Tab-separated table of C-alpha atoms in Angstrom:
chain	number	residue	atom	x	y	z
A	292	MET	CA	105.168	122.026	119.898
A	293	LYS	CA	102.020	122.436	122.143
A	294	ASN	CA	104.294	120.548	124.784
A	295	VAL	CA	106.928	122.910	124.667
A	296	SER	CA	104.744	125.953	125.167
A	297	GLY	CA	102.875	124.144	128.146
A	298	VAL	CA	106.235	123.411	130.011
A	299	SER	CA	107.305	127.066	129.313
A	300	ALA	CA	104.043	128.736	130.511
A	301	PHE	CA	104.229	126.594	133.829
A	302	TYR	CA	107.532	127.401	134.626
A	303	GLN	CA	106.732	131.062	134.187
A	304	ARG	CA	104.001	130.934	136.532
A	305	ARG	CA	105.813	128.885	139.299
A	306	PHE	CA	109.485	130.273	139.087
A	307	GLY	CA	109.432	133.198	136.655
A	308	CYS	CA	112.421	133.930	134.081
A	309	ALA	CA	114.998	131.841	135.665
A	310	GLY	CA	112.628	128.843	135.776
A	311	ILE	CA	111.940	129.316	131.927
A	312	LEU	CA	115.792	129.662	131.237
A	313	LYS	CA	116.521	126.367	133.239
A	314	ALA	CA	113.603	124.725	131.378
A	315	MET	CA	114.278	125.808	128.117
A	316	ALA	CA	118.002	124.555	128.740
A	317	GLY	CA	116.880	121.329	129.466
A	318	THR	CA	114.299	121.222	126.360
A	319	GLY	CA	117.184	122.118	123.853
A	320	LEU	CA	119.241	119.101	125.171
A	321	ALA	CA	115.996	117.177	124.442
A	322	PHE	CA	115.910	118.428	120.932
A	323	LEU	CA	119.323	117.741	120.249
A	324	SER	CA	118.899	114.072	121.406
A	325	LEU	CA	116.069	113.821	119.230
A	326	GLY	CA	117.852	115.117	115.827
A	327	GLN	CA	121.093	113.081	116.454
A	328	ALA	CA	118.731	109.689	117.029
A	329	VAL	CA	116.892	110.522	113.698
A	330	ALA	CA	119.979	111.017	111.891
A	331	GLN	CA	121.735	107.848	113.422
A	332	GLN	CA	118.456	105.774	112.663
A	333	LEU	CA	117.855	106.159	108.971
A	334	PRO	CA	120.743	104.527	107.201
A	335	PRO	CA	120.416	101.007	108.726
A	336	GLU	CA	116.637	101.149	108.564
A	337	LEU	CA	116.226	102.544	105.042
A	338	ALA	CA	118.949	101.120	103.166
A	339	VAL	CA	121.299	98.077	102.706
A	340	PRO	CA	124.950	98.320	102.170
A	341	GLY	CA	126.158	98.519	98.615
A	342	THR	CA	126.484	100.575	95.536
A	343	SER	CA	123.823	100.881	92.471
A	344	ASP	CA	122.963	103.112	89.728
A	345	LEU	CA	119.547	103.611	88.006
A	346	GLN	CA	120.248	101.108	85.014
A	347	GLU	CA	121.059	98.195	87.421
A	348	THR	CA	117.830	99.112	89.453
A	349	VAL	CA	115.546	99.217	86.383
A	350	GLN	CA	117.062	96.053	85.161
A	351	GLN	CA	116.554	94.424	88.382
A	352	ALA	CA	112.589	95.741	88.503
A	353	ILE	CA	111.680	94.210	85.078
A	354	MET	CA	113.047	91.082	86.072
A	355	GLN	CA	111.644	90.626	89.300
A	356	ASN	CA	108.399	92.570	89.483
A	357	PRO	CA	105.350	90.617	89.636
A	358	GLU	CA	103.364	92.827	87.341
A	359	VAL	CA	106.020	92.212	84.506
A	360	ASN	CA	106.241	88.691	85.310
A	361	ALA	CA	102.289	88.381	85.132
A	362	ALA	CA	102.330	89.816	81.782
A	363	PHE	CA	105.350	87.687	80.572
A	364	ARG	CA	103.095	84.629	81.652
A	365	ALA	CA	100.141	85.967	79.665
A	366	PHE	CA	102.307	86.573	76.615
A	367	LYS	CA	103.596	82.874	76.915
A	368	ALA	CA	100.161	81.475	77.279
A	369	ALA	CA	98.895	83.278	74.166
A	370	GLY	CA	101.499	81.637	71.936
A	371	TYR	CA	100.281	78.298	73.317
A	372	ASP	CA	96.885	79.319	72.262
A	373	LYS	CA	98.143	80.008	68.831
A	374	ASP	CA	99.543	76.789	68.725
A	375	GLU	CA	96.246	74.997	69.876
A	376	ALA	CA	94.358	76.641	67.054
A	377	TRP	CA	96.781	75.829	64.577
A	378	GLY	CA	95.941	72.319	65.322
A	379	GLY	CA	92.645	72.822	63.501
A	380	TYR	CA	94.537	72.497	60.308
A	381	LEU	CA	95.857	68.791	60.982
A	382	PRO	CA	94.152	65.684	61.140
A	383	SER	CA	92.599	64.492	64.124
A	384	ILE	CA	93.307	60.409	64.688
A	385	ASP	CA	91.378	58.540	67.168
A	386	VAL	CA	91.330	54.844	68.136
A	387	THR	CA	88.414	53.283	70.029
A	388	ALA	CA	88.018	49.778	71.358
A	389	GLY	CA	85.420	48.052	73.476
A	390	VAL	CA	84.400	44.484	74.896
A	391	GLY	CA	81.083	43.379	76.329
A	392	ARG	CA	77.906	41.091	75.839
A	393	GLU	CA	75.131	41.766	73.767
A	394	SER	CA	71.847	39.840	72.916
A	395	VAL	CA	69.597	39.682	69.912
A	396	GLU	CA	65.785	39.752	70.983
A	397	GLY	CA	63.934	36.601	69.637
A	398	ASP	CA	66.749	34.259	68.621
A	399	GLY	CA	66.657	32.221	71.658
A	400	ARG	CA	70.445	31.958	72.088
A	401	GLY	CA	70.912	34.645	75.026
A	402	SER	CA	73.707	36.865	75.259
A	403	TYR	CA	77.090	36.893	72.882
A	404	GLU	CA	80.464	38.143	73.420
A	405	THR	CA	81.626	40.973	71.517
A	406	ASP	CA	84.614	43.297	70.950
A	407	TYR	CA	85.704	45.790	68.559
A	408	VAL	CA	88.839	48.247	67.522
A	409	GLN	CA	88.818	51.005	65.074
A	410	LEU	CA	91.284	53.669	63.871
A	411	GLU	CA	89.654	56.860	62.632
A	412	LEU	CA	91.192	59.863	60.771
A	413	ASN	CA	89.117	63.094	60.249
A	414	GLN	CA	90.599	65.679	58.260
A	415	MET	CA	88.980	69.312	57.897
A	416	ILE	CA	88.456	70.152	54.390
A	417	TYR	CA	86.262	73.479	54.913
A	418	ASP	CA	84.883	74.964	57.848
A	419	GLY	CA	83.713	78.166	56.663
A	420	PHE	CA	87.331	79.323	57.546
A	421	ALA	CA	86.786	79.206	61.066
A	422	THR	CA	90.039	77.608	61.652
A	423	ALA	CA	91.847	80.210	59.662
A	424	SER	CA	89.996	82.912	61.580
A	425	ARG	CA	90.926	81.527	64.910
A	426	VAL	CA	94.208	81.213	64.194
A	427	GLU	CA	94.761	84.677	62.784
A	428	GLN	CA	92.639	86.078	66.115
A	429	LEU	CA	95.004	84.374	68.390
A	430	GLU	CA	98.148	85.666	66.535
A	431	HIS	CA	96.703	89.169	67.013
A	432	ALA	CA	95.900	88.283	70.665
A	433	GLN	CA	99.307	87.030	71.081
A	434	LEU	CA	100.636	90.463	69.754
A	435	VAL	CA	98.214	92.211	72.103
A	436	ARG	CA	99.669	90.324	74.938
A	437	TYR	CA	103.324	91.171	73.608
A	438	TYR	CA	102.549	94.910	73.360
A	439	GLU	CA	101.203	94.615	76.885
A	440	LEU	CA	104.295	93.206	78.368
A	441	LEU	CA	106.156	96.115	76.734
A	442	GLY	CA	103.728	98.363	78.147
A	443	ALA	CA	104.213	96.801	81.741
A	444	SER	CA	107.855	96.852	81.105
A	445	GLU	CA	107.954	100.303	80.385
A	446	ASN	CA	105.555	101.073	83.104
A	447	ILE	CA	107.501	99.216	85.895
A	448	ALA	CA	110.584	100.823	84.379
A	449	LEU	CA	109.305	104.202	84.935
A	450	GLU	CA	107.978	103.319	88.207
A	451	ALA	CA	111.490	102.033	89.283
A	452	THR	CA	113.082	105.327	87.830
A	453	ARG	CA	110.332	107.481	89.956
A	454	ALA	CA	111.223	105.447	93.184
A	455	TYR	CA	114.947	105.764	92.366
A	456	ALA	CA	114.697	109.612	92.106
A	457	ASP	CA	112.403	109.806	95.094
A	458	VAL	CA	114.824	107.984	97.334
A	459	LEU	CA	117.546	110.431	96.274
A	460	ARG	CA	115.150	113.532	96.904
A	461	TYR	CA	114.231	112.590	100.315
A	462	ARG	CA	117.743	111.724	101.187
A	463	GLU	CA	118.780	114.995	100.136
A	464	LEU	CA	115.503	116.600	101.718
A	465	VAL	CA	116.447	114.733	105.029
A	466	ARG	CA	119.981	116.308	104.938
A	467	LEU	CA	118.465	119.715	104.298
A	468	ALA	CA	116.283	119.155	107.417
A	469	GLN	CA	119.133	118.178	109.425
A	470	ASP	CA	121.086	121.146	108.245
A	471	ASN	CA	118.122	123.370	109.095
A	472	TYR	CA	117.867	121.835	112.718
A	473	ARG	CA	121.593	122.164	113.272
A	474	GLN	CA	121.368	126.010	112.281
A	475	HIS	CA	118.319	126.590	114.604
A	476	MET	CA	120.424	124.583	117.236
A	477	ARG	CA	123.511	126.961	116.828
A	478	VAL	CA	120.983	130.114	117.286
A	479	TYR	CA	119.407	128.321	120.074
A	480	ASP	CA	122.615	128.282	121.932
A	481	GLN	CA	123.439	131.853	121.115
A	482	ILE	CA	120.150	133.215	122.434
A	483	GLU	CA	120.559	130.582	125.440
A	484	GLU	CA	123.779	132.065	126.422
A	485	ARG	CA	122.629	135.401	126.074
A	486	ALA	CA	119.486	134.896	128.219
A	487	LEU	CA	121.313	132.841	131.077
A	488	SER	CA	124.189	135.828	131.108
A	489	GLY	CA	121.191	138.366	131.574
A	490	ALA	CA	122.040	139.965	128.080
A	491	GLY	CA	119.042	138.695	126.204
A	492	ARG	CA	115.372	138.459	126.740
A	493	GLY	CA	113.329	135.231	127.793
A	494	VAL	CA	110.838	135.849	125.124
A	495	ASP	CA	113.621	135.272	122.587
A	496	LEU	CA	114.411	131.918	124.018
A	497	GLU	CA	110.809	130.987	123.982
A	498	GLN	CA	110.587	131.848	120.399
A	499	ILE	CA	113.781	130.095	119.092
A	500	THR	CA	112.444	127.120	121.407
A	501	GLY	CA	109.342	127.154	119.173
A	502	ARG	CA	111.286	127.375	115.879
A	503	VAL	CA	113.250	124.264	117.165
A	504	ALA	CA	110.434	122.053	117.562
A	505	LEU	CA	109.247	123.362	113.981
A	506	ALA	CA	112.557	122.268	112.907
A	507	GLU	CA	112.529	118.995	114.467
A	508	SER	CA	108.877	118.503	113.296
A	509	ASN	CA	110.083	119.158	109.531
A	510	LEU	CA	113.051	116.699	110.063
A	511	LEU	CA	110.800	113.920	111.379
A	512	THR	CA	108.375	114.703	108.650
A	513	GLU	CA	111.249	114.162	105.891
A	514	ALA	CA	112.177	111.054	107.529
A	515	ALA	CA	109.017	109.808	107.386
A	516	ASN	CA	108.652	110.510	103.446
A	517	LEU	CA	112.112	108.822	102.854
A	518	HIS	CA	110.617	105.862	104.865
A	519	ASP	CA	107.573	105.584	102.589
A	520	VAL	CA	109.390	106.163	99.231
A	521	SER	CA	112.031	103.454	100.430
A	522	ALA	CA	108.998	101.110	101.136
A	523	ARG	CA	107.587	101.964	97.686
A	524	TYR	CA	111.265	101.163	96.211
A	525	SER	CA	111.387	97.927	97.963
A	526	ARG	CA	107.950	96.974	96.388
A	527	ILE	CA	108.987	97.815	92.730
A	528	VAL	CA	112.418	96.824	92.713
A	529	GLY	CA	112.465	93.795	95.249
A	530	GLU	CA	114.676	94.953	97.502
A	531	LEU	CA	115.398	98.065	99.946
A	532	PRO	CA	117.521	100.672	98.143
A	533	VAL	CA	121.309	100.578	98.788
A	534	ALA	CA	123.234	103.084	100.618
A	535	ASN	CA	125.025	104.528	97.925
A	536	LEU	CA	122.835	105.382	94.784
A	537	ALA	CA	124.679	107.008	91.946
A	538	PRO	CA	122.904	110.156	90.596
A	539	ALA	CA	120.531	109.834	87.943
A	540	PRO	CA	121.649	110.139	84.356
A	541	GLU	CA	120.688	113.086	82.369
A	542	LEU	CA	117.914	112.329	80.032
A	543	SER	CA	117.158	115.578	78.288
A	544	ASP	CA	119.214	114.700	75.487
A	545	GLU	CA	117.137	112.025	74.267
A	546	LEU	CA	114.133	114.450	74.221
A	547	PRO	CA	112.440	115.654	70.616
A	548	ASP	CA	112.850	119.180	69.968
A	549	SER	CA	108.996	119.789	70.241
A	550	VAL	CA	105.837	118.323	71.907
A	551	GLN	CA	104.374	117.533	68.371
A	552	GLU	CA	107.272	115.442	67.664
A	553	ALA	CA	107.209	113.802	70.984
A	554	VAL	CA	103.438	112.967	70.543
A	555	ARG	CA	104.343	111.533	66.867
A	556	LEU	CA	106.953	109.343	68.404
A	557	ALA	CA	104.362	108.340	71.371
A	558	PHE	CA	102.048	106.987	68.462
A	559	GLU	CA	104.811	105.257	66.839
A	560	GLY	CA	106.134	103.553	69.908
A	561	ASN	CA	103.896	103.539	72.918
A	562	PRO	CA	103.243	99.896	73.416
A	563	ASP	CA	99.656	100.481	75.007
A	564	PHE	CA	98.489	102.279	71.870
A	565	HIS	CA	99.925	99.525	69.770
A	566	ALA	CA	97.961	96.976	71.767
A	567	ALA	CA	94.708	98.702	71.251
A	568	ILE	CA	95.500	98.811	67.370
A	569	GLU	CA	96.097	95.012	67.386
A	570	ASP	CA	93.054	94.429	69.593
A	571	ILE	CA	91.003	95.909	66.719
A	572	ALA	CA	92.320	93.052	64.348
A	573	ALA	CA	91.699	90.666	66.587
A	574	SER	CA	88.262	91.548	67.183
A	575	ARG	CA	87.437	91.451	63.497
A	576	ALA	CA	89.123	88.028	63.176
A	577	GLU	CA	86.500	86.823	65.834
A	578	GLN	CA	83.900	88.314	64.094
A	579	ASP	CA	85.136	86.067	61.185
A	580	ILE	CA	84.890	83.084	63.386
A	581	ALA	CA	81.147	83.777	64.160
A	582	GLU	CA	80.425	84.202	60.413
A	583	ALA	CA	81.674	80.744	59.884
A	584	GLY	CA	78.365	79.588	61.682
A	585	PHE	CA	76.479	80.390	58.602
A	586	HIS	CA	78.860	78.160	56.328
A	587	PRO	CA	78.608	74.398	55.538
A	588	LYS	CA	81.396	72.157	56.786
A	589	LEU	CA	83.203	69.352	54.715
A	590	ASN	CA	85.508	66.635	56.099
A	591	LEU	CA	87.314	63.671	55.055
A	592	VAL	CA	86.928	60.796	57.172
A	593	ALA	CA	88.701	57.513	57.070
A	594	ARG	CA	87.874	54.494	59.156
A	595	THR	CA	89.277	50.753	59.661
A	596	GLY	CA	88.759	48.392	62.390
A	597	SER	CA	87.640	45.031	63.144
A	598	ASN	CA	84.484	43.648	64.990
A	599	ASN	CA	84.050	40.417	66.562
A	600	ASP	CA	80.379	39.416	67.074
A	601	ASP	CA	79.635	35.929	68.142
A	602	SER	CA	76.059	36.156	67.111
A	603	ALA	CA	76.758	36.425	63.582
A	604	ALA	CA	77.644	33.599	61.196
A	605	ILE	CA	80.937	35.095	59.862
A	606	GLY	CA	82.430	35.910	63.584
A	607	ARG	CA	85.100	38.489	63.159
A	608	ARG	CA	84.695	40.962	60.673
A	609	ASP	CA	87.441	43.619	59.356
A	610	GLN	CA	86.129	46.937	57.805
A	611	SER	CA	87.545	49.997	56.384
A	612	SER	CA	86.128	53.143	54.748
A	613	ILE	CA	87.098	56.627	53.429
A	614	GLU	CA	84.434	59.153	52.949
A	615	LEU	CA	83.729	62.971	52.324
A	616	VAL	CA	81.373	64.146	55.058
A	617	ALA	CA	79.289	67.425	54.322
A	618	SER	CA	77.181	68.716	57.038
A	619	MET	CA	75.335	72.338	57.659
A	620	ASN	CA	73.510	73.427	60.808
A	621	LEU	CA	69.952	74.631	59.557
A	622	TYR	CA	68.706	76.221	62.689
A	623	ARG	CA	70.475	76.835	66.345
A	624	GLY	CA	67.931	78.968	67.955
A	625	GLY	CA	69.478	82.065	66.616
A	626	SER	CA	72.809	81.678	68.352
A	627	ASP	CA	75.119	81.945	65.177
A	628	LEU	CA	73.304	85.414	64.740
A	629	ALA	CA	73.740	86.479	68.269
A	630	SER	CA	77.336	85.471	68.233
A	631	PHE	CA	77.953	87.328	64.987
A	632	ARG	CA	76.267	90.552	66.355
A	633	ALA	CA	78.332	90.213	69.572
A	634	ALA	CA	81.596	90.216	67.625
A	635	SER	CA	80.597	93.349	65.508
A	636	GLU	CA	79.907	95.166	68.812
A	637	ARG	CA	83.310	93.812	70.063
A	638	ILE	CA	84.997	95.359	66.989
A	639	GLU	CA	83.392	98.974	68.005
A	640	GLU	CA	84.291	98.374	71.543
A	641	ALA	CA	88.035	97.589	70.189
A	642	ILE	CA	87.821	100.807	68.157
A	643	ASP	CA	86.477	103.178	71.083
A	644	ASN	CA	89.549	101.745	73.108
A	645	ARG	CA	91.961	102.524	70.601
A	646	ALA	CA	90.432	106.097	70.777
A	647	LEU	CA	90.879	106.119	74.537
A	648	ALA	CA	94.439	104.790	74.604
A	649	CYS	CA	95.144	107.565	71.865
A	650	HIS	CA	93.792	110.374	74.177
A	651	ASN	CA	95.715	108.801	77.117
A	652	VAL	CA	99.058	108.550	75.105
A	653	ARG	CA	98.520	112.194	73.664
A	654	GLN	CA	97.703	113.683	77.226
A	655	THR	CA	100.499	112.097	79.059
A	656	THR	CA	103.232	112.926	76.347
A	657	GLN	CA	101.996	116.438	76.295
A	658	ILE	CA	101.830	117.053	80.096
A	659	ALA	CA	105.226	115.192	80.589
A	660	TYR	CA	107.074	117.228	77.845
A	661	ALA	CA	105.448	120.517	78.966
A	662	ASP	CA	106.802	119.697	82.454
A	663	THR	CA	110.220	118.947	81.160
A	664	GLN	CA	110.371	122.593	79.610
A	665	ARG	CA	108.257	124.462	82.439
A	666	LEU	CA	110.392	122.766	85.439
A	667	ARG	CA	113.874	123.585	83.765
A	668	GLU	CA	112.750	127.051	83.364
A	669	GLN	CA	111.452	127.130	86.846
A	670	MET	CA	114.706	125.911	88.212
A	671	ARG	CA	116.537	129.020	87.244
A	672	TYR	CA	114.153	131.225	89.241
A	673	LEU	CA	114.140	128.808	92.072
A	674	ASN	CA	117.987	128.624	92.177
A	675	GLN	CA	118.136	132.521	91.995
A	676	HIS	CA	115.893	132.425	95.019
A	677	ARG	CA	117.812	130.146	97.079
A	678	GLN	CA	121.053	131.790	96.202
A	679	SER	CA	119.710	135.215	97.008
A	680	ILE	CA	118.091	134.259	100.289
A	681	ASP	CA	121.297	132.312	101.239
A	682	ARG	CA	123.140	135.770	101.105
A	683	VAL	CA	120.252	137.477	103.133
A	684	ARG	CA	120.313	135.038	105.918
A	685	VAL	CA	124.156	135.386	106.202
A	686	ALA	CA	123.847	139.081	106.375
A	687	TYR	CA	120.820	138.970	108.774
A	688	GLN	CA	123.038	136.886	111.054
A	689	GLN	CA	125.951	139.367	110.851
A	690	GLN	CA	123.489	142.307	111.499
A	691	PHE	CA	121.799	140.265	114.196
A	692	ASP	CA	124.997	139.919	116.153
A	693	ILE	CA	125.635	143.640	116.295
A	694	GLY	CA	122.056	144.484	117.278
A	695	GLN	CA	120.753	145.584	113.961
A	696	ARG	CA	118.289	142.689	113.119
A	697	THR	CA	115.765	140.958	115.450
A	698	LEU	CA	115.664	137.237	116.431
A	699	LEU	CA	112.579	137.220	114.224
A	700	ASP	CA	114.208	138.226	111.271
A	701	VAL	CA	117.075	135.785	111.466
A	702	LEU	CA	114.562	132.867	112.086
A	703	ASP	CA	112.320	133.910	109.248
A	704	SER	CA	115.470	133.897	106.806
A	705	GLU	CA	116.509	130.436	108.097
A	706	ASN	CA	113.146	129.095	107.338
A	707	GLU	CA	112.890	130.860	104.020
A	708	PHE	CA	116.237	129.231	103.084
A	709	PHE	CA	115.154	125.969	104.125
A	710	GLU	CA	111.937	126.184	102.117
A	711	ALA	CA	113.959	127.527	99.361
A	712	SER	CA	116.332	124.717	99.164
A	713	ARG	CA	113.609	122.288	99.371
A	714	ALA	CA	111.617	124.054	96.359
A	715	TYR	CA	114.985	123.492	94.034
A	716	ALA	CA	115.665	120.090	95.235
A	717	ASN	CA	112.055	118.954	94.412
A	718	ALA	CA	112.282	120.662	91.100
A	719	LYS	CA	115.703	119.056	90.417
A	720	TYR	CA	114.090	115.694	90.853
A	721	ASP	CA	110.741	116.440	89.283
A	722	VAL	CA	112.600	117.278	85.930
A	723	ALA	CA	114.284	114.071	86.188
A	724	ILE	CA	110.953	112.321	86.633
A	725	ALA	CA	109.333	114.229	83.787
A	726	ASP	CA	112.019	113.177	81.129
A	727	ALA	CA	111.538	109.762	82.104
A	728	GLU	CA	107.728	110.036	81.945
A	729	THR	CA	108.260	111.618	78.618
A	730	LEU	CA	110.410	108.920	77.092
A	731	ALA	CA	108.105	106.182	79.017
A	732	ALA	CA	105.273	107.616	76.843
A	733	MET	CA	107.007	107.317	73.627
A	734	GLY	CA	108.017	103.708	74.488
A	735	GLN	CA	111.780	104.556	74.645
A	736	LEU	CA	112.887	104.630	78.419
A	737	MET	CA	114.133	101.088	78.422
A	738	SER	CA	116.000	101.486	75.147
A	739	THR	CA	117.445	104.754	76.398
A	740	LEU	CA	118.536	103.146	79.424
A	741	GLU	CA	119.848	100.335	77.678
A	742	VAL	CA	117.839	97.685	79.681
A	743	SER	CA	115.691	94.833	78.489
A	744	ARG	CA	113.977	91.666	79.843
A	745	THR	CA	115.634	88.416	79.158
A	746	GLY	CA	113.931	86.108	76.922
A	747	LEU	CA	111.800	88.715	75.414
A	748	PRO	CA	111.450	88.104	71.573
A	749	SER	CA	111.669	90.823	68.772
A	750	LEU	CA	108.524	91.500	66.390
A	751	ALA	CA	110.536	89.577	63.737
A	752	ASP	CA	110.646	86.426	65.959
A	753	LEU	CA	106.756	86.816	66.009
A	754	ASP	CA	106.619	87.309	62.043
A	755	SER	CA	105.130	90.732	62.579
A	756	ASP	CA	106.450	93.983	60.922
A	757	GLY	CA	104.499	95.721	63.679
A	758	VAL	CA	101.270	98.272	63.582
A	759	GLU	CA	100.424	100.076	60.382
A	760	LEU	CA	99.028	103.555	61.725
A	761	ASP	CA	98.613	106.962	60.435
A	762	GLY	CA	98.748	108.716	63.548
A	763	GLU	CA	97.667	111.949	62.391
A	764	ALA	CA	94.294	110.387	60.921
A	765	ILE	CA	93.866	108.431	64.057
A	766	CYS	CA	94.445	110.759	66.618
A	767	PRO	CA	95.568	114.235	65.661
A	768	SER	CA	98.536	115.415	67.697
A	769	GLN	CA	96.801	118.865	68.787
A	770	ALA	CA	98.424	120.384	71.753
A	771	PRO	CA	97.487	123.542	74.111
A	772	ALA	CA	99.999	126.429	73.727
A	773	ARG	CA	102.763	126.439	76.477
A	774	TYR	CA	103.682	129.577	78.094
A	775	SER	CA	106.893	130.851	79.125
A	776	LEU	CA	107.451	133.297	82.091
A	777	GLU	CA	108.179	136.175	79.381
A	778	ASP	CA	104.856	135.417	77.554
A	779	LEU	CA	103.202	135.932	80.930
A	780	VAL	CA	104.894	138.958	82.356
A	781	GLY	CA	106.498	140.758	79.189
A	782	LYS	CA	110.063	141.737	79.156
A	783	ARG	CA	112.389	139.873	81.896
A	784	ARG	CA	113.248	141.857	84.910
A	785	LYS	CA	116.827	143.281	85.206
A	786	GLY	CA	119.102	141.173	87.166
A	787	VAL	CA	117.392	137.815	86.740
A	788	SER	CA	120.062	135.323	86.155
A	789	SER	CA	119.369	132.277	83.764
A	790	ASP	CA	122.227	130.366	85.408
A	791	VAL	CA	121.180	126.938	87.267
A	792	ASP	CA	124.175	126.776	89.346
A	793	SER	CA	123.697	124.250	92.344
């Protein structure tokens, strides 16, 4: 834009008005080439051939995204951890064998060959419930990883939905910017023709040249935004968006009737909140493990083996035994007490984390749900503004053609229509994202889109009935009041349409 002004000033000083007209004519051709170049380069660089819809995109994301895959691996590992702890209930069977030489001091016979083999079975009878507590802890830990996997899947489903909507958004905004550029070039051609014929003023050409430069800048900005959201789409989904993306489905029918109901459903279905609750149970079981250090231990030990000792008169000797072995630690430097106290603090930490999760879920749900209501109300007024200014700009152009409006009036109306169209398009995609955010906060986005991760077990497969909670007791669903426009300004203005026509 500064370059355009500098060129015009140079020609004005050197060649006067005629020089300005020639320079601006050349600049207009440059503008046209740049706009066409942007329009032609967008599809091959920012999309791949094909057709897709939101359901396919989300399904691909939750199957390929590294964050979800990492959470799935953590869940699988937690299952093996539980199996490892369960082995504590079963006997341990060990075999040992050895061969060597030994000597007995004072017998005067030197060293002797010796060998032995022994089989030993060790069965835990009582360990202060350490094994039972460890199994319980790891069962809850597995459920924590399960809910974290669901949470990661819901989060990536939301991110994929947001990326999908943003690609659609900025493709539309690029088209609007291209239309805005073409409208400015149409006016530019009209002003240039008048100026070259002597019927127009050079300053009008200067003014429209600056506006064309602004339209080009807007087009490049929207193209850059499209590039950025396409890159984000690729990071989340695993590939560039296809050229033909179907419109995002309408999700508003799946929303509850009130914010209180939305928060209640979020407490019942949000996996991150449920993970925090299961973590409390896991921490309590960890405390029971620490408490086992204060209890005695009782094991059944059975042995059988053979010992060959050349120094003995009887040579090889076979032995078998079975016994109950009791043991109890009397002093370990205070380690058991410290471990118990640490476990107690982790319980309190888990309770605080549950409160944090509660506050986060409540806030996220309330804001997302309020956005769905506010944006839908806003869209009515944004659409009315867009339609009104469209009628105004057509009228201004007609009046300009007969000399009743200035060029500035026409350019301002074109710019206002462009901004109004952008605002309406943004609101349209913002409300779709707000719907998805509300459903994700309630843990229902994937089920609404009918997508799931292959190989994911159900709670029943994990022998769990889910978390037991009283949402109102744990985290009251208090919500700030939401205000409509009528609450803020009183009775509605006459002539305001409530239609949301595109």
